[in-house]
Short mmCIF file of C-alpha atoms in Angstrom, two decimals:
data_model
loop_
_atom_site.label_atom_id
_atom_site.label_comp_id
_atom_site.label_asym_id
_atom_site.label_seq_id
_atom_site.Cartn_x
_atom_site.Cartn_y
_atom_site.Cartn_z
CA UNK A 284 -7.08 -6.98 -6.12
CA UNK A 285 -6.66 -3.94 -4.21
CA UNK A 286 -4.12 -3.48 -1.66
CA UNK A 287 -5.29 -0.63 1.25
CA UNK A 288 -2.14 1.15 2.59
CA UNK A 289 -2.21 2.67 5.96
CA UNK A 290 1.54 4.53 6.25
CA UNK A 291 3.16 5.44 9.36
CA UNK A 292 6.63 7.08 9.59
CA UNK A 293 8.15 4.23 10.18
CA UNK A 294 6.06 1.31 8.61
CA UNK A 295 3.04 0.32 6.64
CA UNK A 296 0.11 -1.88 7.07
CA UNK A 297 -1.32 -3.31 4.15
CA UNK A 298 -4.34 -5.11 3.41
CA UNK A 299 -5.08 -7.04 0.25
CA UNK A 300 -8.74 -7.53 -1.12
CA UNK A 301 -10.81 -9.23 -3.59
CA UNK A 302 -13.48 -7.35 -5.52
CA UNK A 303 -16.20 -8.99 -3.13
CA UNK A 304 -14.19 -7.48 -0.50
CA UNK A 305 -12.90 -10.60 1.14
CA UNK A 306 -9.42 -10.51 2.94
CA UNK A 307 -7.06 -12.51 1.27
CA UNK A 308 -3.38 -11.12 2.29
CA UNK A 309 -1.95 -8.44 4.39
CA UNK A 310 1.12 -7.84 6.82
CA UNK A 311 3.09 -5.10 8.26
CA UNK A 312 6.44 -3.30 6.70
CA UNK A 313 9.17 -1.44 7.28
CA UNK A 314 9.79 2.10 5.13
CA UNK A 315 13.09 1.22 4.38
CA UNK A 316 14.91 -0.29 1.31
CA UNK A 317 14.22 -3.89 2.74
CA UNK A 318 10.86 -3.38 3.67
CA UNK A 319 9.51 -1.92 0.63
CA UNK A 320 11.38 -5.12 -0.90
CA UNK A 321 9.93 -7.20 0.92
CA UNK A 322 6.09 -5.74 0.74
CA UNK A 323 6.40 -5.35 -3.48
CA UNK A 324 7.54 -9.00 -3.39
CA UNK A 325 4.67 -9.76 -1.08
CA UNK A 326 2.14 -7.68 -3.30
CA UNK A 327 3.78 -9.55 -6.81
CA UNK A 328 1.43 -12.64 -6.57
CA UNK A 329 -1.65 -10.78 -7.29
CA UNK A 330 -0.71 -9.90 -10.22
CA UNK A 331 -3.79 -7.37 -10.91
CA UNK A 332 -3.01 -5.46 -8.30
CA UNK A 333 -3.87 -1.80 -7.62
CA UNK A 334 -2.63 0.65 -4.06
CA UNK A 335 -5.21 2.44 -2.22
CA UNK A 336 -3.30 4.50 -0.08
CA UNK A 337 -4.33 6.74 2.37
CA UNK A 338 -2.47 10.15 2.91
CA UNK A 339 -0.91 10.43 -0.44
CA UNK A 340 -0.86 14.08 0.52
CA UNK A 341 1.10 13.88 3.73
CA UNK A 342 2.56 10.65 5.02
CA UNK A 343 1.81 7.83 2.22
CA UNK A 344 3.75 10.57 -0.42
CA UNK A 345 6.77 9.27 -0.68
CA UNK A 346 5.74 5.53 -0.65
CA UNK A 347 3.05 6.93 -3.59
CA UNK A 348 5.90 7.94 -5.24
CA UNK A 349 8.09 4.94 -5.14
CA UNK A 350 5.56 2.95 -6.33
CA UNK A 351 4.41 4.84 -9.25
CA UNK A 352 8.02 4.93 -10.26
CA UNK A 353 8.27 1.40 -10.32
CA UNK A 354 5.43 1.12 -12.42
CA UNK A 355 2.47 0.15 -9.93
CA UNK A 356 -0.88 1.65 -10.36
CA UNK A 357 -1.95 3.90 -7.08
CA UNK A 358 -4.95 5.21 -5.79
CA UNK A 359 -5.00 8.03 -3.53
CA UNK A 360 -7.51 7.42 -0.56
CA UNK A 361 -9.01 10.84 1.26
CA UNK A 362 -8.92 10.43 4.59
CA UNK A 363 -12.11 12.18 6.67
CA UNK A 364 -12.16 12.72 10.14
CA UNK A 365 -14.86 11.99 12.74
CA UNK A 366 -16.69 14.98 13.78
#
């Protein structure tokens, strides 16, 4: 499964996604303590599971960062503006 990140400031929306690209999950989270509980507990029934997360550079960094240190596999996602 993948799970898309888009991070805000203050909270993530996530999106979770079978390899035929088929919906299957998603919700909105807080950054905090709780909310990051709350969304790995979420996340922890697909077990096969990796983050595609857009703005590992700037926004998503920290969040990146969490969840590589707690042993999730993360995928940076380059975000390209619209001419």
């Amino acid at each position: 499964m993948v799970i898309g990140m888009d991070p805000h400031k203050r909270s993530v929306t996530i999106e979770v996604m079978a390899r035929d690209e088929t919906v299957v999950g998603g919700g909105r989270f807080d950054t905090g303590r709780d909310g990051y509980t709350a969304m790995r507990k979420y996340a922890s029934q697909w077990p096969h599971r990796v983050w595609a997360i857009e703005g590992c550079q700037g926004i998503g960094r920290h969040l990146a960062n969490r969840l590589l240190a707690d042993g999730e596999q993360v995928s940076y996602v380059l975000v390209v503006k619209a001419p």
